[in-house]
mmCIF file with all atom_site columns, C-alpha atoms in Angstrom:
data_model
loop_
_atom_site.group_PDB
_atom_site.id
_atom_site.type_symbol
_atom_site.label_atom_id
_atom_site.label_alt_id
_atom_site.label_comp_id
_atom_site.label_asym_id
_atom_site.label_entity_id
_atom_site.label_seq_id
_atom_site.pdbx_PDB_ins_code
_atom_site.Cartn_x
_atom_site.Cartn_y
_atom_site.Cartn_z
_atom_site.occupancy
_atom_site.B_iso_or_equiv
_atom_site.pdbx_formal_charge
_atom_site.auth_seq_id
_atom_site.auth_comp_id
_atom_site.auth_asym_id
_atom_site.auth_atom_id
_atom_site.pdbx_PDB_model_num
ATOM 1   C CA . MET A 1 1   ? 99.970  128.909 -60.471 1.00 53.00 ? 1   MET A CA 1
ATOM 2   C CA . GLU A 1 2   ? 101.499 126.791 -63.202 1.00 50.00 ? 2   GLU A CA 1
ATOM 3   C CA . ALA A 1 3   ? 104.980 127.705 -61.745 1.00 50.00 ? 3   ALA A CA 1
ATOM 4   C CA . ASP A 1 4   ? 103.827 126.851 -58.292 1.00 50.00 ? 4   ASP A CA 1
ATOM 5   C CA . ASN A 1 5   ? 102.666 123.303 -59.604 1.00 49.00 ? 5   ASN A CA 1
ATOM 6   C CA . LEU A 1 6   ? 105.952 122.592 -61.308 1.00 49.00 ? 6   LEU A CA 1
ATOM 7   C CA . VAL A 1 7   ? 107.668 123.150 -58.237 1.00 50.00 ? 7   VAL A CA 1
ATOM 8   C CA . GLY A 1 8   ? 109.639 119.880 -56.901 1.00 51.00 ? 8   GLY A CA 1
ATOM 9   C CA . VAL A 1 9   ? 108.641 118.037 -60.188 1.00 52.00 ? 9   VAL A CA 1
ATOM 10  C CA . GLY A 1 10  ? 111.427 116.728 -62.424 1.00 53.00 ? 10  GLY A CA 1
ATOM 11  C CA . PRO A 1 11  ? 112.271 113.854 -64.597 1.00 54.00 ? 11  PRO A CA 1
ATOM 12  C CA . ARG A 1 12  ? 111.942 110.452 -62.906 1.00 52.00 ? 12  ARG A CA 1
ATOM 13  C CA . PRO A 1 13  ? 115.246 108.342 -62.745 1.00 53.00 ? 13  PRO A CA 1
ATOM 14  C CA . LYS A 1 14  ? 114.944 105.785 -65.683 1.00 53.00 ? 14  LYS A CA 1
ATOM 15  C CA . GLY A 1 15  ? 117.282 103.239 -63.914 1.00 55.00 ? 15  GLY A CA 1
ATOM 16  C CA . ARG A 1 16  ? 114.949 101.847 -61.500 1.00 58.00 ? 16  ARG A CA 1
ATOM 17  C CA . GLY A 1 17  ? 112.085 101.318 -63.967 1.00 59.00 ? 17  GLY A CA 1
ATOM 18  C CA . HIS A 1 18  ? 114.666 99.600  -66.307 1.00 59.00 ? 18  HIS A CA 1
ATOM 19  C CA . LEU A 1 19  ? 115.757 97.260  -63.634 1.00 63.00 ? 19  LEU A CA 1
ATOM 20  C CA . LYS A 1 20  ? 111.980 96.158  -62.808 1.00 60.00 ? 20  LYS A CA 1
ATOM 21  C CA . VAL A 1 21  ? 111.347 95.466  -66.488 1.00 57.00 ? 21  VAL A CA 1
ATOM 22  C CA . ALA A 1 22  ? 114.462 93.324  -66.551 1.00 58.00 ? 22  ALA A CA 1
ATOM 23  C CA . ALA A 1 23  ? 113.674 91.482  -63.339 1.00 59.00 ? 23  ALA A CA 1
ATOM 24  C CA . ILE A 1 24  ? 110.117 90.598  -64.923 1.00 62.00 ? 24  ILE A CA 1
ATOM 25  C CA . CYS A 1 25  ? 111.709 89.289  -68.098 1.00 57.00 ? 25  CYS A CA 1
ATOM 26  C CA . GLY A 1 26  ? 113.977 87.366  -66.266 1.00 57.00 ? 26  GLY A CA 1
ATOM 27  C CA . VAL A 1 27  ? 111.352 85.668  -63.972 1.00 52.00 ? 27  VAL A CA 1
ATOM 28  C CA . ALA A 1 28  ? 109.428 85.159  -67.194 1.00 53.00 ? 28  ALA A CA 1
ATOM 29  C CA . PHE A 1 29  ? 112.257 83.613  -68.957 1.00 52.00 ? 29  PHE A CA 1
ATOM 30  C CA . PHE A 1 30  ? 113.308 81.218  -66.448 1.00 50.00 ? 30  PHE A CA 1
ATOM 31  C CA . GLY A 1 31  ? 109.630 80.393  -65.568 1.00 47.00 ? 31  GLY A CA 1
ATOM 32  C CA . MET A 1 32  ? 109.256 79.180  -69.464 1.00 48.00 ? 32  MET A CA 1
ATOM 33  C CA . VAL A 1 33  ? 112.659 77.399  -69.352 1.00 41.00 ? 33  VAL A CA 1
ATOM 34  C CA . GLY A 1 34  ? 111.616 75.284  -66.241 1.00 45.00 ? 34  GLY A CA 1
ATOM 35  C CA . ALA A 1 35  ? 108.110 74.745  -67.877 1.00 39.00 ? 35  ALA A CA 1
ATOM 36  C CA . ALA A 1 36  ? 109.907 73.358  -70.919 1.00 37.00 ? 36  ALA A CA 1
ATOM 37  C CA . TYR A 1 37  ? 112.142 71.080  -68.943 1.00 38.00 ? 37  TYR A CA 1
ATOM 38  C CA . ALA A 1 38  ? 109.084 69.961  -66.949 1.00 40.00 ? 38  ALA A CA 1
ATOM 39  C CA . ALA A 1 39  ? 106.835 69.345  -69.790 1.00 38.00 ? 39  ALA A CA 1
ATOM 40  C CA . VAL A 1 40  ? 109.335 66.646  -71.152 1.00 39.00 ? 40  VAL A CA 1
ATOM 41  C CA . PRO A 1 41  ? 109.123 64.174  -68.307 1.00 41.00 ? 41  PRO A CA 1
ATOM 42  C CA . LEU A 1 42  ? 105.270 64.912  -68.300 1.00 40.00 ? 42  LEU A CA 1
ATOM 43  C CA . TYR A 1 43  ? 104.703 64.543  -71.602 1.00 37.00 ? 43  TYR A CA 1
ATOM 44  C CA . LYS A 1 44  ? 106.419 61.038  -71.498 1.00 42.00 ? 44  LYS A CA 1
ATOM 45  C CA . LEU A 1 45  ? 104.249 59.828  -68.558 1.00 44.00 ? 45  LEU A CA 1
ATOM 46  C CA . PHE A 1 46  ? 101.437 60.969  -70.198 1.00 41.00 ? 46  PHE A CA 1
ATOM 47  C CA . CYS A 1 47  ? 101.993 59.192  -73.360 1.00 44.00 ? 47  CYS A CA 1
ATOM 48  C CA . GLN A 1 48  ? 103.119 56.041  -71.264 1.00 47.00 ? 48  GLN A CA 1
ATOM 49  C CA . ALA A 1 49  ? 99.782  55.920  -69.494 1.00 45.00 ? 49  ALA A CA 1
ATOM 50  C CA . THR A 1 50  ? 97.763  56.594  -72.517 1.00 41.00 ? 50  THR A CA 1
ATOM 51  C CA . GLY A 1 51  ? 99.570  55.092  -75.394 1.00 41.00 ? 51  GLY A CA 1
ATOM 52  C CA . PHE A 1 52  ? 99.180  58.344  -77.210 1.00 43.00 ? 52  PHE A CA 1
ATOM 53  C CA . ASP A 1 53  ? 101.442 59.117  -80.236 1.00 42.00 ? 53  ASP A CA 1
ATOM 54  C CA . GLY A 1 54  ? 102.510 55.307  -80.530 1.00 41.00 ? 54  GLY A CA 1
ATOM 55  C CA . THR A 1 55  ? 104.120 55.228  -77.125 1.00 50.00 ? 55  THR A CA 1
ATOM 56  C CA . VAL A 1 56  ? 104.048 51.773  -75.724 1.00 58.00 ? 56  VAL A CA 1
ATOM 57  C CA . ARG A 1 57  ? 102.566 51.558  -72.339 1.00 59.00 ? 57  ARG A CA 1
ATOM 58  C CA . LYS A 1 58  ? 104.188 49.748  -69.381 1.00 69.00 ? 58  LYS A CA 1
ATOM 59  C CA . ALA A 1 59  ? 101.938 46.781  -67.656 1.00 78.00 ? 59  ALA A CA 1
ATOM 60  C CA . VAL A 1 60  ? 101.872 45.734  -64.303 1.00 75.00 ? 60  VAL A CA 1
ATOM 61  C CA . ALA A 1 61  ? 100.110 42.335  -65.323 1.00 83.00 ? 61  ALA A CA 1
ATOM 62  C CA . LYS A 1 62  ? 99.117  40.143  -68.387 1.00 85.00 ? 62  LYS A CA 1
ATOM 63  C CA . PRO A 1 63  ? 95.925  40.042  -69.247 1.00 88.00 ? 63  PRO A CA 1
ATOM 64  C CA . THR A 1 64  ? 93.383  37.266  -68.187 1.00 89.00 ? 64  THR A CA 1
ATOM 65  C CA . GLN A 1 65  ? 92.074  36.428  -71.674 1.00 93.00 ? 65  GLN A CA 1
ATOM 66  C CA . VAL A 1 66  ? 93.654  34.960  -74.695 1.00 96.00 ? 66  VAL A CA 1
ATOM 67  C CA . LEU A 1 67  ? 92.056  35.092  -77.813 1.00 97.00 ? 67  LEU A CA 1
ATOM 68  C CA . ASP A 1 68  ? 92.617  32.580  -80.996 1.00 95.00 ? 68  ASP A CA 1
ATOM 69  C CA . ARG A 1 69  ? 93.401  35.411  -83.153 1.00 96.00 ? 69  ARG A CA 1
ATOM 70  C CA . LYS A 1 70  ? 97.074  35.879  -83.982 1.00 97.00 ? 70  LYS A CA 1
ATOM 71  C CA . ILE A 1 71  ? 98.933  38.977  -84.814 1.00 97.00 ? 71  ILE A CA 1
ATOM 72  C CA . GLU A 1 72  ? 102.501 39.638  -86.266 1.00 98.00 ? 72  GLU A CA 1
ATOM 73  C CA . ILE A 1 73  ? 104.860 41.644  -84.118 1.00 98.00 ? 73  ILE A CA 1
ATOM 74  C CA . ARG A 1 74  ? 107.731 43.028  -86.372 1.00 98.00 ? 74  ARG A CA 1
ATOM 75  C CA . PHE A 1 75  ? 111.002 44.296  -84.403 1.00 98.00 ? 75  PHE A CA 1
ATOM 76  C CA . ASP A 1 76  ? 113.140 47.277  -85.586 1.00 97.00 ? 76  ASP A CA 1
ATOM 77  C CA . ALA A 1 77  ? 116.392 48.443  -83.956 1.00 97.00 ? 77  ALA A CA 1
ATOM 78  C CA . ASN A 1 78  ? 118.319 51.797  -84.539 1.00 97.00 ? 78  ASN A CA 1
ATOM 79  C CA . VAL A 1 79  ? 121.112 53.719  -82.981 1.00 96.00 ? 79  VAL A CA 1
ATOM 80  C CA . ARG A 1 80  ? 121.790 57.570  -82.969 1.00 95.00 ? 80  ARG A CA 1
ATOM 81  C CA . ASN A 1 81  ? 125.253 59.051  -81.896 1.00 95.00 ? 81  ASN A CA 1
ATOM 82  C CA . LEU A 1 82  ? 126.547 55.956  -80.126 1.00 96.00 ? 82  LEU A CA 1
ATOM 83  C CA . PRO A 1 83  ? 129.237 53.508  -81.288 1.00 97.00 ? 83  PRO A CA 1
ATOM 84  C CA . TRP A 1 84  ? 127.001 50.706  -80.799 1.00 97.00 ? 84  TRP A CA 1
ATOM 85  C CA . ASP A 1 85  ? 125.767 47.766  -82.795 1.00 98.00 ? 85  ASP A CA 1
ATOM 86  C CA . PHE A 1 86  ? 122.086 47.361  -82.081 1.00 98.00 ? 86  PHE A CA 1
ATOM 87  C CA . GLN A 1 87  ? 120.032 44.736  -83.588 1.00 97.00 ? 87  GLN A CA 1
ATOM 88  C CA . ALA A 1 88  ? 116.821 42.636  -82.922 1.00 97.00 ? 88  ALA A CA 1
ATOM 89  C CA . MET A 1 89  ? 117.410 38.887  -82.443 1.00 97.00 ? 89  MET A CA 1
ATOM 90  C CA . GLN A 1 90  ? 114.290 37.975  -84.327 1.00 97.00 ? 90  GLN A CA 1
ATOM 91  C CA . VAL A 1 91  ? 112.594 39.657  -87.398 1.00 97.00 ? 91  VAL A CA 1
ATOM 92  C CA . SER A 1 92  ? 109.047 38.981  -86.259 1.00 98.00 ? 92  SER A CA 1
ATOM 93  C CA . GLN A 1 93  ? 106.903 36.632  -83.983 1.00 98.00 ? 93  GLN A CA 1
ATOM 94  C CA . ASP A 1 94  ? 103.172 35.592  -84.549 1.00 98.00 ? 94  ASP A CA 1
ATOM 95  C CA . ILE A 1 95  ? 101.594 35.470  -81.038 1.00 97.00 ? 95  ILE A CA 1
ATOM 96  C CA . ARG A 1 96  ? 97.783  35.226  -79.848 1.00 97.00 ? 96  ARG A CA 1
ATOM 97  C CA . ILE A 1 97  ? 96.453  38.411  -78.864 1.00 97.00 ? 97  ILE A CA 1
ATOM 98  C CA . GLY A 1 98  ? 96.594  38.274  -74.860 1.00 97.00 ? 98  GLY A CA 1
ATOM 99  C CA . GLU A 1 99  ? 99.419  35.910  -74.914 1.00 97.00 ? 99  GLU A CA 1
ATOM 100 C CA . THR A 1 100 ? 102.843 36.973  -73.400 1.00 96.00 ? 100 THR A CA 1
ATOM 101 C CA . GLY A 1 101 ? 105.666 37.136  -75.886 1.00 97.00 ? 101 GLY A CA 1
ATOM 102 C CA . LEU A 1 102 ? 109.255 37.289  -75.354 1.00 97.00 ? 102 LEU A CA 1
ATOM 103 C CA . ALA A 1 103 ? 111.788 39.032  -77.831 1.00 97.00 ? 103 ALA A CA 1
ATOM 104 C CA . PHE A 1 104 ? 115.540 39.720  -77.553 1.00 97.00 ? 104 PHE A CA 1
ATOM 105 C CA . PHE A 1 105 ? 117.672 42.456  -78.521 1.00 98.00 ? 105 PHE A CA 1
ATOM 106 C CA . LYS A 1 106 ? 121.446 42.664  -78.857 1.00 97.00 ? 106 LYS A CA 1
ATOM 107 C CA . VAL A 1 107 ? 123.848 45.618  -78.244 1.00 97.00 ? 107 VAL A CA 1
ATOM 108 C CA . THR A 1 108 ? 127.582 45.555  -78.656 1.00 98.00 ? 108 THR A CA 1
ATOM 109 C CA . ASN A 1 109 ? 129.601 48.505  -77.388 1.00 98.00 ? 109 ASN A CA 1
ATOM 110 C CA . THR A 1 110 ? 132.119 48.830  -80.303 1.00 97.00 ? 110 THR A CA 1
ATOM 111 C CA . SER A 1 111 ? 134.200 51.777  -78.573 1.00 97.00 ? 111 SER A CA 1
ATOM 112 C CA . ASP A 1 112 ? 137.035 51.647  -76.336 1.00 96.00 ? 112 ASP A CA 1
ATOM 113 C CA . LYS A 1 113 ? 135.364 53.056  -73.369 1.00 96.00 ? 113 LYS A CA 1
ATOM 114 C CA . PRO A 1 114 ? 132.127 52.396  -71.294 1.00 96.00 ? 114 PRO A CA 1
ATOM 115 C CA . LEU A 1 115 ? 129.016 54.211  -72.623 1.00 96.00 ? 115 LEU A CA 1
ATOM 116 C CA . THR A 1 116 ? 125.613 54.722  -71.210 1.00 96.00 ? 116 THR A CA 1
ATOM 117 C CA . GLY A 1 117 ? 122.372 54.889  -73.631 1.00 96.00 ? 117 GLY A CA 1
ATOM 118 C CA . ARG A 1 118 ? 118.795 54.955  -73.312 1.00 94.00 ? 118 ARG A CA 1
ATOM 119 C CA . ALA A 1 119 ? 116.235 53.373  -75.639 1.00 95.00 ? 119 ALA A CA 1
ATOM 120 C CA . MET A 1 120 ? 113.222 55.445  -77.017 1.00 93.00 ? 120 MET A CA 1
ATOM 121 C CA . TYR A 1 121 ? 110.419 53.477  -78.475 1.00 91.00 ? 121 TYR A CA 1
ATOM 122 C CA . ASN A 1 122 ? 107.384 53.427  -80.391 1.00 90.00 ? 122 ASN A CA 1
ATOM 123 C CA . VAL A 1 123 ? 104.892 51.241  -82.135 1.00 94.00 ? 123 VAL A CA 1
ATOM 124 C CA . VAL A 1 124 ? 103.347 51.421  -85.575 1.00 94.00 ? 124 VAL A CA 1
ATOM 125 C CA . PRO A 1 125 ? 100.630 51.806  -86.350 1.00 94.00 ? 125 PRO A CA 1
ATOM 126 C CA . GLU A 1 126 ? 100.271 54.756  -83.858 1.00 93.00 ? 126 GLU A CA 1
ATOM 127 C CA . GLN A 1 127 ? 96.705  53.511  -82.888 1.00 94.00 ? 127 GLN A CA 1
ATOM 128 C CA . ALA A 1 128 ? 98.103  50.332  -81.187 1.00 95.00 ? 128 ALA A CA 1
ATOM 129 C CA . GLY A 1 129 ? 100.076 52.270  -78.681 1.00 92.00 ? 129 GLY A CA 1
ATOM 130 C CA . PRO A 1 130 ? 97.134  51.829  -75.966 1.00 93.00 ? 130 PRO A CA 1
ATOM 131 C CA . TYR A 1 131 ? 97.169  48.037  -76.703 1.00 95.00 ? 131 TYR A CA 1
ATOM 132 C CA . PHE A 1 132 ? 100.673 46.976  -76.961 1.00 95.00 ? 132 PHE A CA 1
ATOM 133 C CA . GLN A 1 133 ? 102.205 46.825  -73.513 1.00 94.00 ? 133 GLN A CA 1
ATOM 134 C CA . LYS A 1 134 ? 105.269 45.623  -71.921 1.00 94.00 ? 134 LYS A CA 1
ATOM 135 C CA . LEU A 1 135 ? 105.898 43.848  -68.615 1.00 94.00 ? 135 LEU A CA 1
ATOM 136 C CA . GLU A 1 136 ? 109.855 44.005  -68.914 1.00 93.00 ? 136 GLU A CA 1
ATOM 137 C CA . CYS A 1 137 ? 111.938 46.129  -70.914 1.00 93.00 ? 137 CYS A CA 1
ATOM 138 C CA . PHE A 1 138 ? 115.620 47.570  -71.025 1.00 93.00 ? 138 PHE A CA 1
ATOM 139 C CA . CYS A 1 139 ? 114.079 50.925  -72.198 1.00 89.00 ? 139 CYS A CA 1
ATOM 140 C CA . PHE A 1 140 ? 112.719 51.330  -68.503 1.00 82.00 ? 140 PHE A CA 1
ATOM 141 C CA . SER A 1 141 ? 116.263 52.823  -67.382 1.00 89.00 ? 141 SER A CA 1
ATOM 142 C CA . SER A 1 142 ? 119.645 53.624  -68.834 1.00 93.00 ? 142 SER A CA 1
ATOM 143 C CA . GLN A 1 143 ? 122.118 51.008  -69.657 1.00 94.00 ? 143 GLN A CA 1
ATOM 144 C CA . THR A 1 144 ? 125.750 51.009  -69.399 1.00 95.00 ? 144 THR A CA 1
ATOM 145 C CA . ILE A 1 145 ? 127.959 48.785  -71.513 1.00 96.00 ? 145 ILE A CA 1
ATOM 146 C CA . GLU A 1 146 ? 131.459 48.434  -71.278 1.00 96.00 ? 146 GLU A CA 1
ATOM 147 C CA . PRO A 1 147 ? 134.033 48.654  -74.113 1.00 97.00 ? 147 PRO A CA 1
ATOM 148 C CA . GLY A 1 148 ? 133.775 45.344  -76.495 1.00 96.00 ? 148 GLY A CA 1
ATOM 149 C CA . GLN A 1 149 ? 131.065 44.021  -74.297 1.00 97.00 ? 149 GLN A CA 1
ATOM 150 C CA . THR A 1 150 ? 127.779 42.522  -75.795 1.00 97.00 ? 150 THR A CA 1
ATOM 151 C CA . VAL A 1 151 ? 124.500 42.588  -74.149 1.00 96.00 ? 151 VAL A CA 1
ATOM 152 C CA . GLU A 1 152 ? 121.632 40.815  -74.895 1.00 96.00 ? 152 GLU A CA 1
ATOM 153 C CA . PHE A 1 153 ? 117.999 42.317  -73.454 1.00 96.00 ? 153 PHE A CA 1
ATOM 154 C CA . PRO A 1 154 ? 114.699 40.499  -73.203 1.00 96.00 ? 154 PRO A CA 1
ATOM 155 C CA . VAL A 1 155 ? 111.535 42.190  -73.851 1.00 96.00 ? 155 VAL A CA 1
ATOM 156 C CA . VAL A 1 156 ? 108.192 40.817  -72.245 1.00 96.00 ? 156 VAL A CA 1
ATOM 157 C CA . TYR A 1 157 ? 105.101 42.164  -73.974 1.00 96.00 ? 157 TYR A CA 1
ATOM 158 C CA . PHE A 1 158 ? 101.397 41.486  -74.901 1.00 97.00 ? 158 PHE A CA 1
ATOM 159 C CA . VAL A 1 159 ? 98.722  42.925  -76.944 1.00 97.00 ? 159 VAL A CA 1
ATOM 160 C CA . ASP A 1 160 ? 95.800  43.555  -74.848 1.00 96.00 ? 160 ASP A CA 1
ATOM 161 C CA . PRO A 1 161 ? 92.445  41.942  -76.270 1.00 96.00 ? 161 PRO A CA 1
ATOM 162 C CA . GLY A 1 162 ? 91.045  45.332  -76.646 1.00 95.00 ? 162 GLY A CA 1
ATOM 163 C CA . PHE A 1 163 ? 93.115  45.701  -79.923 1.00 96.00 ? 163 PHE A CA 1
ATOM 164 C CA . VAL A 1 164 ? 90.298  43.790  -81.810 1.00 96.00 ? 164 VAL A CA 1
ATOM 165 C CA . THR A 1 165 ? 87.280  45.776  -80.618 1.00 95.00 ? 165 THR A CA 1
ATOM 166 C CA . ASP A 1 166 ? 88.752  49.061  -81.254 1.00 96.00 ? 166 ASP A CA 1
ATOM 167 C CA . PRO A 1 167 ? 87.557  50.654  -84.675 1.00 95.00 ? 167 PRO A CA 1
ATOM 168 C CA . ASP A 1 168 ? 90.748  52.143  -85.328 1.00 95.00 ? 168 ASP A CA 1
ATOM 169 C CA . THR A 1 169 ? 92.862  48.940  -84.879 1.00 94.00 ? 169 THR A CA 1
ATOM 170 C CA . LYS A 1 170 ? 90.404  45.880  -85.282 1.00 86.00 ? 170 LYS A CA 1
ATOM 171 C CA . GLY A 1 171 ? 91.360  45.271  -88.839 1.00 89.00 ? 171 GLY A CA 1
ATOM 172 C CA . LYS A 1 172 ? 94.971  45.569  -88.402 1.00 94.00 ? 172 LYS A CA 1
ATOM 173 C CA . SER A 1 173 ? 97.240  42.336  -88.556 1.00 95.00 ? 173 SER A CA 1
ATOM 174 C CA . GLU A 1 174 ? 100.573 43.644  -88.043 1.00 97.00 ? 174 GLU A CA 1
ATOM 175 C CA . ILE A 1 175 ? 102.353 45.774  -85.281 1.00 97.00 ? 175 ILE A CA 1
ATOM 176 C CA . THR A 1 176 ? 105.858 47.121  -85.439 1.00 97.00 ? 176 THR A CA 1
ATOM 177 C CA . LEU A 1 177 ? 107.687 47.539  -82.295 1.00 96.00 ? 177 LEU A CA 1
ATOM 178 C CA . SER A 1 178 ? 110.651 50.098  -82.810 1.00 96.00 ? 178 SER A CA 1
ATOM 179 C CA . TYR A 1 179 ? 113.669 51.000  -80.469 1.00 96.00 ? 179 TYR A CA 1
ATOM 180 C CA . THR A 1 180 ? 116.257 53.629  -80.952 1.00 96.00 ? 180 THR A CA 1
ATOM 181 C CA . PHE A 1 181 ? 119.302 54.083  -78.441 1.00 96.00 ? 181 PHE A CA 1
ATOM 182 C CA . PHE A 1 182 ? 120.378 57.477  -77.666 1.00 96.00 ? 182 PHE A CA 1
ATOM 183 C CA . PRO A 1 183 ? 123.223 58.811  -75.518 1.00 95.00 ? 183 PRO A CA 1
ATOM 184 C CA . ALA A 1 184 ? 121.676 59.100  -71.914 1.00 91.00 ? 184 ALA A CA 1
ATOM 185 C CA . VAL A 1 185 ? 121.093 62.370  -70.362 1.00 75.00 ? 185 VAL A CA 1
ATOM 186 C CA . PRO A 1 186 ? 122.398 62.720  -66.783 1.00 65.00 ? 186 PRO A CA 1
ATOM 187 C CA . ASP A 1 187 ? 119.794 62.856  -64.266 1.00 53.00 ? 187 ASP A CA 1
ATOM 188 C CA . ALA A 1 188 ? 119.146 65.490  -61.518 1.00 54.00 ? 188 ALA A CA 1
ATOM 189 C CA . ALA A 1 189 ? 121.919 63.738  -59.590 1.00 53.00 ? 189 ALA A CA 1
ATOM 190 C CA . GLY A 1 190 ? 124.272 63.954  -62.484 1.00 53.00 ? 190 GLY A CA 1
ATOM 191 C CA . THR A 1 191 ? 124.427 60.115  -62.986 1.00 49.00 ? 191 THR A CA 1
ATOM 192 C CA . LYS A 1 192 ? 123.758 58.036  -66.063 1.00 51.00 ? 192 LYS A CA 1
ATOM 193 C CA . GLN A 1 193 ? 124.476 54.561  -64.550 1.00 42.00 ? 193 GLN A CA 1
ATOM 194 C CA . ALA A 1 194 ? 121.877 52.074  -65.479 1.00 41.00 ? 194 ALA A CA 1
ATOM 195 C CA . ALA A 1 195 ? 119.277 51.593  -62.608 1.00 37.00 ? 195 ALA A CA 1
ATOM 196 C CA . THR A 1 196 ? 119.182 47.709  -63.526 1.00 38.00 ? 196 THR A CA 1
ATOM 197 C CA . THR A 1 197 ? 121.739 45.328  -64.826 1.00 37.00 ? 197 THR A CA 1
ATOM 198 C CA . PRO A 1 198 ? 121.217 43.275  -67.954 1.00 41.00 ? 198 PRO A CA 1
ATOM 199 C CA . ARG A 1 199 ? 120.261 39.654  -67.593 1.00 38.00 ? 199 ARG A CA 1
ATOM 200 C CA . ILE A 1 200 ? 122.139 38.132  -70.307 1.00 35.00 ? 200 ILE A CA 1
ATOM 201 C CA . VAL A 1 201 ? 125.706 39.230  -70.945 1.00 38.00 ? 201 VAL A CA 1
ATOM 202 C CA . GLU A 1 202 ? 128.456 37.865  -73.079 1.00 38.00 ? 202 GLU A CA 1
ATOM 203 C CA . PRO A 1 203 ? 132.014 39.037  -73.914 1.00 35.00 ? 203 PRO A CA 1
ATOM 204 C CA . LEU A 1 204 ? 132.600 40.207  -77.499 1.00 34.00 ? 204 LEU A CA 1
ATOM 205 C CA . GLY A 1 205 ? 132.550 37.186  -79.803 1.00 34.00 ? 205 GLY A CA 1
ATOM 206 C CA . GLY A 1 206 ? 130.835 34.972  -77.253 1.00 39.00 ? 206 GLY A CA 1
ATOM 207 C CA . LYS A 1 207 ? 127.569 33.156  -77.300 1.00 42.00 ? 207 LYS A CA 1
ATOM 208 C CA . PRO A 1 208 ? 124.887 33.711  -74.622 1.00 41.00 ? 208 PRO A CA 1
ATOM 209 C CA . PRO A 1 209 ? 122.493 31.459  -73.169 1.00 38.00 ? 209 PRO A CA 1
ATOM 210 C CA . ARG A 1 210 ? 118.928 32.204  -74.416 1.00 42.00 ? 210 ARG A CA 1
ATOM 211 C CA . ALA A 1 211 ? 117.038 31.931  -70.995 1.00 39.00 ? 211 ALA A CA 1
ATOM 212 C CA . LEU A 1 212 ? 115.923 34.613  -68.484 1.00 39.00 ? 212 LEU A CA 1
#
């Protein structure tokens, strides 16, 4: 009987099983890679919407209330892996909470070719992220600067009145806004060109007007 039961039974081919396992692993790998790439813009949108981790929020309108209390806004500028000279045109500003402020940053491309960069930003203390908001900023898009060109960018911002009632921020008297320019990464279409042009441009060594 045992011999009869073994008739037609032999070792199964291993190649098909290995292919199946490889296919499953491949799908899992590419799924994880895709999720990682998707997580970056989703995390950025989440931070901009909530102010999480010191991320500055993008506002659509200025507050209707302006308080008598003032706060000092300090400005910081940095560059990573770009031959650019990047600096804040003012060390600090004192503005009333709820009032719209205007600051300027200047970038000079010291190389001999056009380069595109993207500015990342955050504020310190991190708890101020939900309340420090910008109406206009060069960081909302990539910026292309020609060789030897100096560009002056405006930043329009305000501190929301909710800053004074939040237990984590109501005792704070200073906020630092920090920018860091990095080389721009091509988007899905493969382009790195700026979506908007700067409002104030000067040639190397020139002096720009200070108006929008």
